[in-house]
XYZ file of C-alpha atoms in Angstrom:
672
model
C -39.477 37.203 -30.213
C -41.166 40.156 -31.930
C -40.239 42.438 -29.022
C -36.563 41.483 -29.283
C -36.651 42.033 -33.054
C -38.151 45.526 -32.737
C -36.412 46.759 -29.582
C -33.242 44.659 -29.446
C -31.575 42.856 -26.574
C -32.072 44.168 -23.073
C -29.292 46.227 -21.504
C -28.003 45.985 -17.968
C -28.317 49.043 -15.737
C -24.540 49.507 -15.596
C -24.522 49.984 -19.384
C -26.264 53.358 -18.971
C -22.938 55.179 -19.341
C -22.515 53.700 -22.814
C -25.641 55.550 -23.991
C -24.221 59.050 -23.283
C -24.040 61.237 -26.370
C -21.227 63.086 -28.133
C -22.134 66.500 -29.568
C -22.375 65.177 -33.145
C -25.218 62.839 -32.086
C -26.762 65.169 -29.513
C -27.408 67.816 -32.189
C -29.749 65.683 -34.354
C -31.409 64.141 -31.275
C -32.197 67.276 -29.288
C -32.156 69.963 -31.990
C -33.906 68.299 -34.923
C -37.140 70.136 -34.037
C -35.838 73.749 -34.169
C -33.610 72.904 -37.144
C -36.446 71.350 -39.119
C -38.943 74.081 -38.225
C -37.360 76.272 -40.924
C -39.241 74.020 -43.347
C -42.556 75.511 -42.255
C -41.846 78.649 -40.165
C -41.487 80.877 -43.257
C -44.577 79.263 -44.767
C -46.631 80.039 -41.654
C -45.639 83.724 -41.845
C -46.652 83.911 -45.511
C -49.949 82.090 -44.919
C -51.020 84.737 -42.408
C -49.830 87.758 -44.400
C -51.580 86.571 -47.577
C -54.914 86.766 -45.766
C -54.730 90.379 -46.930
C -53.628 89.413 -50.443
C -50.150 90.295 -51.716
C -50.186 93.803 -50.278
C -48.646 92.904 -46.912
C -45.829 90.546 -47.959
C -43.362 93.416 -47.531
C -43.673 92.882 -43.763
C -42.028 89.438 -44.114
C -38.366 90.570 -43.660
C -39.245 92.566 -40.544
C -41.172 89.697 -39.016
C -38.342 87.271 -39.837
C -35.859 89.683 -38.247
C -37.940 89.804 -35.062
C -38.042 85.992 -34.954
C -34.253 85.826 -35.383
C -33.694 88.372 -32.595
C -35.966 86.384 -30.329
C -34.123 83.148 -31.116
C -30.765 84.767 -30.270
C -32.101 85.905 -26.895
C -33.628 82.513 -26.105
C -30.488 80.566 -27.071
C -28.288 82.845 -24.953
C -30.715 82.478 -22.053
C -30.748 78.694 -22.198
C -26.955 78.593 -22.315
C -27.135 80.140 -18.840
C -29.611 77.436 -17.792
C -27.436 74.475 -18.831
C -24.496 75.874 -16.863
C -26.549 76.714 -13.761
C -28.642 73.495 -13.737
C -26.582 70.661 -15.276
C -28.728 67.956 -13.646
C -31.402 68.312 -16.347
C -35.021 69.278 -16.035
C -34.436 72.544 -17.875
C -37.267 75.040 -17.547
C -39.129 72.854 -15.051
C -36.130 72.595 -12.731
C -35.431 76.347 -12.923
C -39.036 77.363 -12.262
C -39.521 74.835 -9.441
C -36.325 75.836 -7.643
C -36.679 79.593 -7.955
C -40.420 80.278 -8.301
C -41.949 77.391 -6.344
C -43.606 74.043 -7.108
C -46.740 75.564 -8.655
C -44.745 77.555 -11.206
C -42.755 74.425 -11.966
C -45.947 72.473 -12.620
C -47.230 75.216 -14.939
C -44.008 74.874 -16.943
C -44.198 71.073 -16.885
C -47.828 70.998 -18.032
C -47.112 73.513 -20.804
C -44.053 71.617 -22.010
C -45.795 68.261 -22.016
C -48.640 69.663 -24.125
C -46.085 71.232 -26.444
C -44.122 67.983 -26.782
C -47.298 66.238 -27.925
C -47.903 69.024 -30.435
C -44.295 68.772 -31.644
C -44.853 65.159 -32.645
C -48.193 65.913 -34.304
C -47.049 69.014 -36.218
C -43.666 67.596 -37.254
C -45.137 64.367 -38.594
C -48.014 66.176 -40.338
C -45.522 68.610 -41.941
C -43.379 65.717 -43.115
C -46.420 64.079 -44.688
C -47.224 67.416 -46.377
C -43.813 67.408 -48.061
C -44.297 63.829 -49.218
C -47.654 64.822 -50.714
C -45.976 67.815 -52.418
C -43.660 65.397 -54.229
C -46.267 62.644 -54.716
C -49.757 64.253 -54.884
C -51.411 60.853 -55.450
C -50.827 60.101 -51.751
C -52.945 63.044 -50.561
C -55.834 60.791 -49.526
C -53.582 58.760 -47.217
C -52.286 61.550 -44.982
C -53.635 60.162 -41.722
C -52.507 56.595 -42.400
C -48.984 57.726 -43.310
C -48.791 59.963 -40.228
C -49.797 57.136 -37.880
C -47.299 54.748 -39.472
C -44.509 57.299 -38.987
C -45.431 57.784 -35.327
C -45.286 54.005 -34.849
C -41.848 53.843 -36.498
C -40.533 56.689 -34.339
C -41.844 54.930 -31.260
C -40.082 51.681 -32.172
C -36.784 53.478 -32.860
C -36.901 55.390 -29.589
C -37.741 52.267 -27.604
C -34.356 50.956 -28.742
C -32.620 53.669 -26.703
C -31.334 57.234 -26.979
C -28.020 56.452 -28.623
C -29.570 54.165 -31.224
C -32.157 56.809 -32.134
C -29.357 59.367 -32.493
C -27.443 57.138 -34.894
C -30.621 56.570 -36.906
C -31.471 60.286 -37.075
C -28.011 61.827 -37.522
C -27.673 61.252 -41.280
C -31.128 62.611 -42.273
C -30.632 65.725 -40.126
C -27.225 66.524 -41.591
C -28.478 65.767 -45.118
C -31.340 68.211 -44.576
C -29.019 70.928 -43.262
C -26.599 70.533 -46.158
C -29.446 70.311 -48.698
C -31.146 73.506 -47.494
C -27.863 75.425 -47.322
C -26.948 74.287 -50.863
C -30.420 75.256 -52.106
C -30.275 78.680 -50.458
C -26.709 79.302 -51.619
C -27.488 78.265 -55.189
C -30.678 80.315 -55.332
C -29.114 83.466 -53.933
C -26.071 83.072 -56.208
C -28.394 82.851 -59.219
C -30.150 86.006 -57.968
C -26.837 87.879 -57.697
C -25.884 86.741 -61.206
C -29.163 88.061 -62.615
C -30.910 84.699 -63.034
C -33.241 84.720 -60.029
C -35.255 81.506 -59.470
C -38.996 81.894 -60.005
C -41.511 79.875 -57.993
C -44.349 78.043 -59.735
C -46.838 80.234 -57.846
C -45.155 83.550 -58.732
C -47.577 84.167 -61.616
C -50.663 83.722 -59.415
C -52.342 86.537 -57.575
C -54.110 86.161 -54.224
C -57.528 87.532 -53.438
C -57.708 88.958 -49.906
C -59.826 87.100 -47.390
C -63.237 88.828 -47.206
C -62.612 89.836 -43.591
C -59.064 91.115 -44.200
C -59.364 93.649 -47.020
C -57.952 97.196 -46.682
C -56.573 96.612 -43.190
C -55.538 99.702 -41.278
C -54.548 100.693 -37.769
C -55.142 98.072 -35.089
C -56.368 95.446 -37.572
C -53.104 95.664 -39.525
C -51.087 95.459 -36.308
C -53.000 92.334 -35.294
C -52.315 90.741 -38.698
C -48.582 91.410 -38.375
C -48.530 90.167 -34.785
C -50.411 87.043 -35.808
C -47.850 86.418 -38.575
C -45.056 86.927 -36.034
C -46.623 84.461 -33.590
C -46.910 81.884 -36.390
C -43.272 82.456 -37.356
C -42.244 81.792 -33.766
C -42.745 78.101 -34.493
C -39.073 78.345 -35.474
C -38.272 78.392 -31.739
C -40.028 75.183 -30.814
C -37.744 72.620 -29.237
C -34.975 75.065 -28.280
C -35.383 74.117 -24.609
C -34.940 70.381 -25.257
C -31.148 70.549 -24.847
C -31.496 72.089 -21.386
C -33.819 69.227 -20.423
C -31.370 66.610 -21.664
C -28.042 67.763 -20.194
C -27.555 64.435 -18.302
C -27.556 62.590 -21.656
C -24.372 64.392 -22.806
C -20.844 63.155 -22.343
C -18.650 64.957 -19.834
C -18.160 67.864 -19.459
C -21.932 67.857 -19.726
C -22.702 71.569 -19.334
C -19.998 72.689 -21.746
C -21.034 70.175 -24.400
C -24.713 71.089 -23.998
C -23.940 74.813 -24.290
C -21.828 74.221 -27.414
C -24.608 72.159 -28.986
C -27.102 74.942 -28.179
C -24.890 77.533 -29.864
C -24.426 75.342 -32.949
C -28.158 74.697 -33.139
C -28.965 78.420 -32.889
C -26.434 79.407 -35.552
C -27.545 76.736 -38.030
C -31.274 77.353 -37.453
C -30.947 81.129 -37.885
C -28.864 80.744 -41.043
C -31.364 78.363 -42.641
C -34.423 80.384 -41.567
C -33.038 83.650 -42.911
C -31.920 81.934 -46.121
C -35.274 80.235 -46.789
C -37.232 83.426 -46.047
C -35.002 85.540 -48.290
C -35.169 83.003 -51.104
C -38.982 82.791 -50.789
C -39.216 86.554 -51.330
C -36.730 86.459 -54.204
C -38.597 83.605 -55.941
C -41.956 85.308 -55.261
C -43.583 82.335 -53.551
C -47.340 82.911 -53.240
C -49.140 80.528 -50.887
C -52.498 80.768 -49.174
C -54.652 78.784 -46.787
C -57.321 78.307 -49.506
C -56.237 77.479 -53.098
C -59.444 79.042 -54.414
C -58.108 82.484 -53.383
C -55.289 82.080 -55.912
C -56.072 83.987 -59.118
C -54.918 82.799 -62.541
C -55.079 79.101 -61.690
C -55.635 76.838 -64.686
C -58.511 74.435 -64.057
C -60.562 73.757 -60.932
C -59.135 75.362 -57.796
C -60.795 72.839 -55.478
C -58.627 70.018 -56.853
C -55.404 72.061 -56.900
C -52.803 70.939 -54.352
C -50.414 73.702 -53.290
C -46.819 72.686 -52.836
C -45.067 73.763 -49.660
C -42.687 76.732 -49.689
C -39.676 74.418 -49.484
C -40.969 72.345 -52.409
C -41.559 75.430 -54.576
C -38.093 76.766 -53.785
C -36.421 73.445 -54.567
C -38.249 73.188 -57.895
C -37.349 76.774 -58.857
C -33.677 76.477 -57.859
C -32.852 73.008 -59.190
C -34.759 73.078 -62.468
C -38.284 71.833 -61.951
C -40.308 69.257 -60.118
C -38.608 66.325 -61.888
C -35.047 67.328 -61.003
C -32.811 65.296 -58.730
C -32.322 68.301 -56.454
C -36.080 68.701 -56.000
C -36.569 65.095 -54.927
C -33.511 65.217 -52.684
C -34.797 68.301 -50.840
C -38.303 66.863 -50.546
C -37.050 63.519 -49.271
C -34.645 65.128 -46.799
C -37.266 67.629 -45.624
C -39.977 65.025 -45.177
C -37.595 62.733 -43.335
C -36.179 65.388 -41.013
C -39.629 66.802 -40.244
C -40.840 63.368 -39.239
C -37.663 62.723 -37.289
C -37.962 66.162 -35.648
C -40.600 64.567 -33.492
C -37.650 62.784 -31.898
C -36.960 65.961 -29.903
C -40.253 65.359 -28.143
C -39.607 61.614 -27.856
C -36.494 62.465 -25.852
C -37.812 65.462 -23.904
C -41.253 64.192 -22.907
C -40.179 60.861 -21.325
C -37.309 62.525 -19.467
C -39.540 65.280 -18.063
C -42.233 62.729 -17.199
C -39.596 60.657 -15.384
C -38.531 63.643 -13.271
C -42.156 64.442 -12.463
C -42.851 60.809 -11.579
C -39.791 60.731 -9.321
C -41.220 63.748 -7.504
C -44.619 62.010 -7.321
C -46.496 64.324 -9.688
C -47.093 61.541 -12.220
C -47.537 57.762 -11.872
C -44.294 56.162 -10.749
C -44.276 53.785 -13.720
C -43.108 56.730 -15.851
C -39.849 56.818 -13.876
C -38.930 53.234 -14.775
C -36.466 52.518 -17.575
C -37.256 49.876 -20.168
C -35.124 47.054 -21.544
C -32.953 49.462 -23.547
C -32.604 51.964 -20.666
C -35.093 54.362 -22.292
C -38.172 55.601 -20.429
C -40.452 53.261 -22.360
C -43.739 54.128 -20.649
C -43.281 57.834 -21.388
C -42.458 57.080 -25.027
C -45.589 54.975 -25.436
C -47.800 57.562 -23.705
C -46.520 60.318 -26.004
C -47.054 58.191 -29.108
C -50.632 57.311 -28.176
C -51.716 60.908 -27.464
C -49.968 62.315 -30.557
C -51.513 59.590 -32.716
C -54.987 60.454 -31.439
C -54.388 64.141 -32.260
C -53.254 63.333 -35.798
C -56.315 61.176 -36.294
C -58.691 63.786 -34.856
C -57.248 66.654 -36.947
C -56.731 64.521 -40.079
C -52.969 65.274 -40.005
C -53.683 68.866 -41.131
C -50.780 71.199 -40.298
C -52.850 74.380 -40.541
C -55.340 73.055 -37.966
C -52.666 71.726 -35.627
C -50.362 74.758 -35.759
C -52.833 76.897 -33.789
C -52.406 74.597 -30.792
C -48.643 74.913 -31.049
C -45.927 77.092 -29.409
C -48.125 78.308 -26.532
C -46.441 75.933 -24.112
C -43.000 76.866 -25.398
C -43.324 80.523 -24.508
C -44.954 79.797 -21.167
C -41.909 77.738 -20.206
C -39.531 80.308 -21.736
C -41.036 83.132 -19.686
C -41.151 81.341 -16.335
C -37.706 79.762 -16.693
C -36.047 83.070 -17.559
C -37.815 84.777 -14.658
C -36.572 81.970 -12.437
C -33.017 82.475 -13.696
C -33.184 86.155 -12.729
C -34.025 85.063 -9.181
C -31.219 82.521 -9.335
C -28.640 85.198 -10.178
C -30.053 87.525 -7.507
C -29.507 84.780 -4.934
C -25.978 84.114 -6.190
C -25.091 87.814 -6.103
C -26.120 88.089 -2.445
C -23.364 85.668 -1.436
C -20.691 86.171 -4.126
C -17.790 88.515 -3.277
C -15.365 87.946 -6.179
C -15.655 91.016 -8.497
C -14.985 89.005 -11.685
C -17.616 86.412 -10.834
C -20.083 89.138 -9.884
C -19.588 90.799 -13.279
C -20.355 87.510 -15.015
C -23.457 87.036 -12.861
C -24.627 90.566 -13.648
C -24.217 89.919 -17.380
C -26.081 86.628 -17.144
C -28.884 88.289 -15.199
C -29.257 90.953 -17.901
C -29.520 88.257 -20.582
C -32.138 86.295 -18.639
C -34.128 89.417 -17.701
C -34.217 90.478 -21.348
C -35.310 87.001 -22.332
C -38.070 86.977 -19.697
C -39.514 90.314 -20.852
C -39.406 89.498 -24.558
C -40.814 85.977 -24.256
C -43.572 87.268 -21.962
C -44.570 89.786 -24.635
C -44.539 87.027 -27.257
C -46.683 84.836 -24.994
C -49.260 87.626 -24.775
C -49.171 88.033 -28.561
C -49.596 84.307 -29.138
C -52.533 84.162 -26.731
C -54.188 87.206 -28.272
C -53.799 86.057 -31.878
C -54.286 82.289 -31.599
C -56.637 81.756 -28.653
C -59.893 81.747 -30.607
C -58.341 79.780 -33.481
C -57.644 76.692 -31.410
C -55.015 77.676 -28.843
C -57.740 77.571 -26.178
C -57.621 73.796 -26.444
C -53.891 73.758 -25.606
C -54.572 76.080 -22.651
C -57.358 73.813 -21.425
C -55.153 70.711 -21.791
C -52.372 72.371 -19.775
C -54.833 73.382 -17.039
C -56.256 69.855 -16.838
C -52.745 68.373 -16.743
C -51.717 70.832 -14.011
C -54.733 69.860 -11.886
C -54.117 66.164 -12.505
C -50.472 66.410 -11.376
C -51.472 68.259 -8.220
C -54.064 65.572 -7.472
C -51.565 62.757 -8.045
C -49.059 64.392 -5.691
C -51.774 64.897 -3.092
C -52.703 61.216 -3.366
C -49.112 60.036 -2.970
C -48.604 62.374 0.008
C -51.792 61.083 1.650
C -50.732 57.464 1.140
C -47.234 58.155 2.485
C -48.651 59.792 5.596
C -51.059 56.900 6.083
C -48.285 54.297 5.750
C -45.726 56.107 7.882
C -44.636 54.146 10.986
C -44.956 56.005 14.278
C -44.591 53.141 16.771
C -43.011 49.977 15.292
C -43.853 47.862 18.337
C -47.585 48.527 18.131
C -47.585 47.823 14.396
C -45.939 44.419 14.945
C -48.334 43.012 17.592
C -49.258 39.507 16.357
C -52.928 38.500 16.013
C -54.519 36.354 18.733
C -55.178 33.506 16.297
C -54.935 32.717 12.590
C -58.107 31.176 11.180
C -57.463 29.591 7.772
C -60.069 28.902 5.080
C -59.335 27.004 1.859
C -61.893 27.601 -0.885
C -62.912 24.356 -2.569
C -65.060 23.714 -5.650
C -64.028 20.126 -6.371
C -61.288 17.702 -5.423
C -58.407 18.009 -7.848
C -54.656 18.674 -7.688
C -54.870 22.472 -7.175
C -57.270 21.938 -4.240
C -54.988 19.385 -2.605
C -51.957 21.645 -3.058
C -53.796 24.532 -1.395
C -54.828 22.286 1.516
C -51.269 21.001 1.942
C -49.856 24.537 1.901
C -52.413 25.767 4.417
C -51.643 22.858 6.768
C -47.894 23.524 6.444
C -48.419 27.041 7.845
C -49.974 25.513 10.998
C -52.881 27.955 11.533
C -54.822 27.837 14.805
C -57.915 26.693 12.937
C -58.252 25.303 9.416
C -61.322 24.409 7.379
C -62.270 23.901 3.759
C -65.172 25.962 2.433
C -67.550 25.103 -0.405
C -70.520 27.124 -1.685
C -73.426 24.900 -2.780
C -74.489 26.597 -5.999
C -75.186 23.084 -7.330
C -76.613 20.819 -4.598
C -75.773 17.557 -6.435
C -72.158 18.659 -6.987
C -71.809 19.633 -3.315
C -73.194 16.280 -2.192
C -70.704 14.505 -4.449
C -67.886 16.649 -3.024
C -68.865 15.681 0.533
C -68.950 11.997 -0.445
C -65.476 12.174 -2.019
C -64.165 14.129 0.960
C -65.166 11.336 3.306
C -63.955 8.657 0.863
C -60.456 10.135 0.647
C -60.404 10.837 4.406
C -59.029 14.342 3.928
C -57.874 15.508 7.400
C -59.478 18.964 7.121
C -63.105 19.676 8.080
C -65.325 20.653 5.147
C -67.998 23.324 5.559
C -70.695 23.736 2.884
C -72.597 27.028 2.613
C -76.092 27.115 1.155
C -76.575 29.574 -1.702
C -80.200 29.577 -2.873
C -79.458 32.329 -5.397
C -76.365 30.536 -6.784
C -74.027 33.340 -5.792
C -70.502 32.404 -4.644
C -68.863 35.725 -3.770
C -71.623 37.051 -1.524
C -71.869 33.791 0.449
C -68.113 33.667 1.076
C -67.982 37.345 2.029
C -70.860 36.974 4.507
C -69.174 33.975 6.112
C -65.769 35.694 6.415
C -67.356 38.819 7.883
C -69.242 36.737 10.450
C -65.937 35.227 11.604
C -64.431 38.707 11.897
C -67.405 39.911 13.948
C -67.147 36.974 16.327
C -63.331 37.188 16.622
C -62.206 40.743 15.831
C -58.689 40.157 17.189
C -58.131 37.129 14.949
C -56.828 37.141 11.371
C -58.650 35.214 8.662
C -56.372 33.712 5.991
C -58.234 32.737 2.817
C -56.392 30.361 0.471
C -57.538 30.480 -3.179
C -56.295 27.867 -5.679
C -55.555 29.474 -9.079
C -54.511 28.269 -12.500
C -51.431 29.779 -14.161
C -51.849 29.731 -17.936
C -49.372 30.260 -20.743
C -51.576 31.688 -23.494
C -53.457 34.975 -23.408
C -56.670 33.354 -24.630
C -56.609 30.813 -21.794
C -56.875 33.607 -19.232
C -60.457 34.219 -20.332
C -61.383 30.607 -19.599
C -60.187 30.311 -15.994
C -60.025 32.053 -12.610
C -62.975 34.438 -13.045
C -64.594 33.521 -9.725
C -61.234 33.550 -7.946
C -60.260 36.972 -9.281
C -63.622 38.541 -8.433
C -63.630 37.030 -4.955
C -60.052 38.110 -4.349
C -60.856 41.689 -5.324
C -63.700 41.740 -2.764
C -61.710 40.105 0.039
C -58.836 42.554 -0.306
C -61.154 45.354 0.866
C -62.045 43.489 4.077
C -59.921 44.462 7.138
C -58.272 41.616 9.008
C -58.377 39.250 6.012
C -55.269 37.895 4.287
C -55.721 36.548 0.741
C -53.232 33.864 -0.337
C -53.127 32.689 -3.957
C -51.895 29.120 -4.409
C -50.821 28.711 -8.063
C -51.123 25.566 -10.126
C -49.095 25.817 -13.327
C -50.864 24.261 -16.291
C -48.642 22.603 -18.895
C -49.073 25.577 -21.264
C -47.375 27.863 -18.735
C -44.061 26.010 -19.141
C -43.396 27.865 -22.425
C -44.076 31.239 -20.843
C -41.417 30.538 -18.207
C -38.568 30.131 -20.694
C -35.703 32.586 -20.014
C -35.848 33.982 -23.563
C -39.516 34.865 -23.219
C -39.134 36.719 -19.969
C -38.290 40.375 -20.213
C -34.740 40.917 -18.964
C -34.761 44.009 -16.838
C -38.431 43.579 -16.012
C -37.527 44.266 -12.404
C -36.545 47.932 -12.538
C -35.949 49.062 -8.994
C -33.273 46.710 -7.759
C -35.382 43.984 -6.171
C -33.950 40.435 -6.322
C -34.714 38.942 -9.719
C -36.704 35.748 -9.952
C -38.849 33.937 -12.444
C -42.184 35.724 -12.838
C -45.336 33.890 -13.841
C -48.314 35.344 -15.629
C -50.065 35.375 -12.268
C -47.283 37.582 -10.857
C -47.785 40.031 -13.681
C -51.568 40.098 -13.352
C -51.376 40.672 -9.591
C -48.873 43.534 -9.937
C -51.157 45.190 -12.409
């Protein structure tokens, strides 16, 4: 009941086409991350530059210009990707096809780490904006962040289209709000009434290690500010990963959405950065470096850049415009994590299909979303938010590394793609287009590679090493999973069907018996119905009096199956049964031993802890014994009748096209 309330009714597989997205919904779903990053990209540039005090803020326009140029190159490059690889997969597909499986896995590992960071940073930034409007909530950052991740998870489990409808309004409200704020602020500046930020009157003391920077040290500061500003590019690749989710013509719609995203993001980023300089926003990583603060600096809570701009443009922190911008910004930053909630499960599904991740990640849930991938992303992101106390400054250092790794390898792969196309293409017009596309991708590869080096050099010791380590571990894990699946496939491959189908000489059946009750009699009846060559009931005498009583009842009821009782002086059931079964196998190696185990099927989770412990442990041991077949004979207790109601079963629980049937709790436990 709760599942249906949260997720909604299950959808049939043929309804997948109804979940395809028009451009107006695809933009907030796939582009909410790069669009919302303007809320903190400018702030990250200023936070780095103010390490040297106010003396280096004049580098801000140049750094912002470099970020804009980079975004233009990346957007143009990914427009080539969506046309060349419309099947989805984005950077991973490009790198795998053109540079080899290992390069593809490097991209996949980097992107998956970055998707996790997108959720963590976006949610933490949204919480920051809430705290800027309501400082009394500062002590509840982590709790709020975890609640938002849970809400995002629930919305995404309802399906892609539903999440798009939920996120469209906040995204468009944020875009319109920021553009109105920027337009109003710049108009006031042109009319001679420039907005003034609340922090404009404060000075900033340089960080003790960053005073009087010159030469290489100054270059490193600027490069570090540039690498922090590159957070504006996070999520740009998500559209190329999600091309299959668009309505037809898929490639054209994806390319148009990419262009719209790039234009809107650049406009907002340039506007916010310009307005921050006009309003003289002063922000630092440590409030105690602000000079001129009234009162105790340790208790002073700095408002975000967006919050200071909204207050200065719309008339103070109690104005309607201020609260509108803060609400829209907080909401869109939290919802920006939806880019990762769409990209991560889709990429994980492709990897699982190619046997680099567990196959469960390829299965669609009740609402045709990749539910297992969504849940995995939510759990890891939640743990990160908890570990880093939802602190944006701490989390941001782990960010964007994966983005530029995937950018670089995918653009290099596209250059190889165009080289291959040019070797076979003879039409002059098409060749000219291919040459132009190759130039764009080559430029993108060179620039993003340089940025990757800058990011590594400036952020590695500040926390980026952890993202690198996570990507390396994930890469090794995916290689190991693929190796395991390949080994299993080779082991299970049929070379000679006739030899594999040779029947055993005899079937020797054993029914495990503890007492005479209905489950025991059902197991005996089922075993007899299969007509084995030899059948016996087996009891382990852990309690001599109980075994004697069993033998007496056996004779009294004249059960037509011989009963064998094994002595167990140490009161151990599993070892005695295993020794007996192995002795049969040694004496008759060409025979098959079929062990029938009566089991209870319960309807309540708490009942599972009260039954079947011996059976489950024994079954797990027998399954490792060659030549032994383990047959569970279920007995449904009355409580299991409720669990078998059609409304309680999960429609769509069979994902791969097998015939549907009623599944008991025992079915579920065995498949696990």
